[in-house]
XYZ file of C-alpha atoms in Angstrom:
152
model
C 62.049 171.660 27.827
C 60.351 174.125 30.534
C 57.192 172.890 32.276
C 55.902 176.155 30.557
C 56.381 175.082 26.760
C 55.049 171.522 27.512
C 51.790 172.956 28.757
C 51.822 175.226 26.041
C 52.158 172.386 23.570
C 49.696 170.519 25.267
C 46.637 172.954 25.263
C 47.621 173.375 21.588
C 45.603 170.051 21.120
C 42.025 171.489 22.306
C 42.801 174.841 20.571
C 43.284 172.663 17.639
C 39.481 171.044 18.449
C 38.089 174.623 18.706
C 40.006 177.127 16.114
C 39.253 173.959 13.363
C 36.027 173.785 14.560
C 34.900 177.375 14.687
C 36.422 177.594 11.042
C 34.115 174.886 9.530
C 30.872 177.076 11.256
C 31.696 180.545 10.411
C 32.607 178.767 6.505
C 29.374 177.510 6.625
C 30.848 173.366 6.922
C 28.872 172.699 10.126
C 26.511 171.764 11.354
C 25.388 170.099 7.988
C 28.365 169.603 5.295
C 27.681 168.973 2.018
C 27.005 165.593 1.046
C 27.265 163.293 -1.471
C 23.495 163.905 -2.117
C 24.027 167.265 -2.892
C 23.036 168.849 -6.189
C 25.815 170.867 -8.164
C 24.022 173.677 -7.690
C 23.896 173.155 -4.095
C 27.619 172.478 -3.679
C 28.535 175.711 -6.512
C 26.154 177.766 -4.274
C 28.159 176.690 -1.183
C 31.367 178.008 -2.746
C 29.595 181.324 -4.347
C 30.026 182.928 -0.360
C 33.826 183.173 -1.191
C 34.256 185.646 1.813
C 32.944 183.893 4.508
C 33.662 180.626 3.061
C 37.557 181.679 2.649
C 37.734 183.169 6.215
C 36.565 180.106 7.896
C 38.765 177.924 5.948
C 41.583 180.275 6.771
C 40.640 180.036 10.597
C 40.603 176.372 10.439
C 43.775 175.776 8.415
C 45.479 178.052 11.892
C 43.718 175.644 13.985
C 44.961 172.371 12.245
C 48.438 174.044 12.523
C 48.184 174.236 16.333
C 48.290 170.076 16.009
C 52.317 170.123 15.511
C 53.246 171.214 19.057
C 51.330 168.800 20.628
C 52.893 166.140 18.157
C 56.023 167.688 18.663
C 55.291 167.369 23.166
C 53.762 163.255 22.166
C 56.896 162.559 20.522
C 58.847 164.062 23.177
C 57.408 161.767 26.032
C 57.779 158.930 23.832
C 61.359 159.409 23.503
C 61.850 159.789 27.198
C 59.402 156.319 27.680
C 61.321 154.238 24.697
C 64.731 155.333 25.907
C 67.279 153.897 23.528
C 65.120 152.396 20.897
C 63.000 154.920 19.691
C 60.809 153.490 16.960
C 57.211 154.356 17.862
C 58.619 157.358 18.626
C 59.858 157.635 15.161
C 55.870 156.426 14.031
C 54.275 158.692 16.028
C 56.307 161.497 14.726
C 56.354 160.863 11.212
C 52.552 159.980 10.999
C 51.692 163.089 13.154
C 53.328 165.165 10.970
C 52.327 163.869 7.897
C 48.786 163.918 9.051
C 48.989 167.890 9.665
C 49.839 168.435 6.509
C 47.148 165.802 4.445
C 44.422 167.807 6.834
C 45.795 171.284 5.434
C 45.550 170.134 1.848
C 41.816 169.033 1.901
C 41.493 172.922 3.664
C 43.646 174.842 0.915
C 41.376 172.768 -2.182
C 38.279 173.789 -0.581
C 39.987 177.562 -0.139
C 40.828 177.087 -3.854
C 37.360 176.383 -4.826
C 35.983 179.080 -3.277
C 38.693 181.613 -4.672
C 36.977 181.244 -7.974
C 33.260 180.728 -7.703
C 32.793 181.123 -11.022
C 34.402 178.473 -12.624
C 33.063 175.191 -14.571
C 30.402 173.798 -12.120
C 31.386 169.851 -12.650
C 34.944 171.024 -11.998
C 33.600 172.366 -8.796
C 32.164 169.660 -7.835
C 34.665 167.417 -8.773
C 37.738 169.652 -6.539
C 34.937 169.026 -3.957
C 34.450 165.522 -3.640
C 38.546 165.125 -3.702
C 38.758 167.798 -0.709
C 36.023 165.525 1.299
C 37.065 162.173 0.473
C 40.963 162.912 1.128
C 40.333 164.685 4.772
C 38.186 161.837 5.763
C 40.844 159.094 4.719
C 43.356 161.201 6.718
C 41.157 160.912 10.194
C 40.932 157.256 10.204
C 44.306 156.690 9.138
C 45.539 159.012 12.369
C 42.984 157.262 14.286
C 44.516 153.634 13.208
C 47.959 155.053 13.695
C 47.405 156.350 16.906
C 45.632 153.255 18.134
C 48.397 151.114 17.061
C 51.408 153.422 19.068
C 49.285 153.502 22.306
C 48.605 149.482 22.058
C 52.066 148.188 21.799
């Protein structure tokens, strides 16, 4: 792998920060999200922007992509540290990847919402609280995982 590709890969981690980041504030998710205190009105008025609210989810859904490369550049080094017994190689890899894709799915069920404003308001609600509660579970599992390759 060229020096090139590897810093490539690497930057791909802040770019994941930012794009994700700028995706939440043009959808209107920072700098307040909706809470669990929030009214159904509230969180059905919060979805009613479908334009901007799709666009920003969009944007961040290409930012949380950008995380596989620098998974993909982790793994690597880990391969080339563990030499012929790669399991935490094989951890890192897995988890990484399956943690992309659980932080695209809380993205594409908040996209859903907000392709159809219109719908039942408890069912809005409802997709809501599943989007939230299932992309926080995935950050401090990653966090856990993470912790536990770097430690042994």
């Amino acid at each position: 792998m060229s020096y090139r590709v590897q810093l490539l890969c690497a930057w791909a981690g802040p770019a994941t920060v930012l794009v994700t980041l700028l995706g939440w504030l043009i959808a209107g998710i920072l700098p307040i999200p909706l809470g669990s205190s929030s009214s159904t009105q509230e969180v059905v008025n919060f979805y009613g922007h479908d334009t901007r609210v799709l666009s920003g989810l969009v944007i961040s859904q290409l930012g949380i992509c950008l995380v596989f490369p620098l998974i993909g550049l982790i793994g690597y080094f880990l391969l080339r540290i563990e030499g012929r017994r790669p399991i935490l190689t094989f951890v890192q890899l897995v988890t990484g990847a399956a943690t992309g894709v659980l932080l695209l799915l809380p993205m594409l069920l908040m996209a859903v919402i907000a392709f159809r404003p219109y719908r039942n308001p408890e069912i809005t609600v409802t997709l809501n609280d599943i989007a939230w509660l299932g992309g926080f579970k995935v950050w401090l599992q990653q966090l856990c995982l993470s912790g536990w390759t770097v430690a042994c």
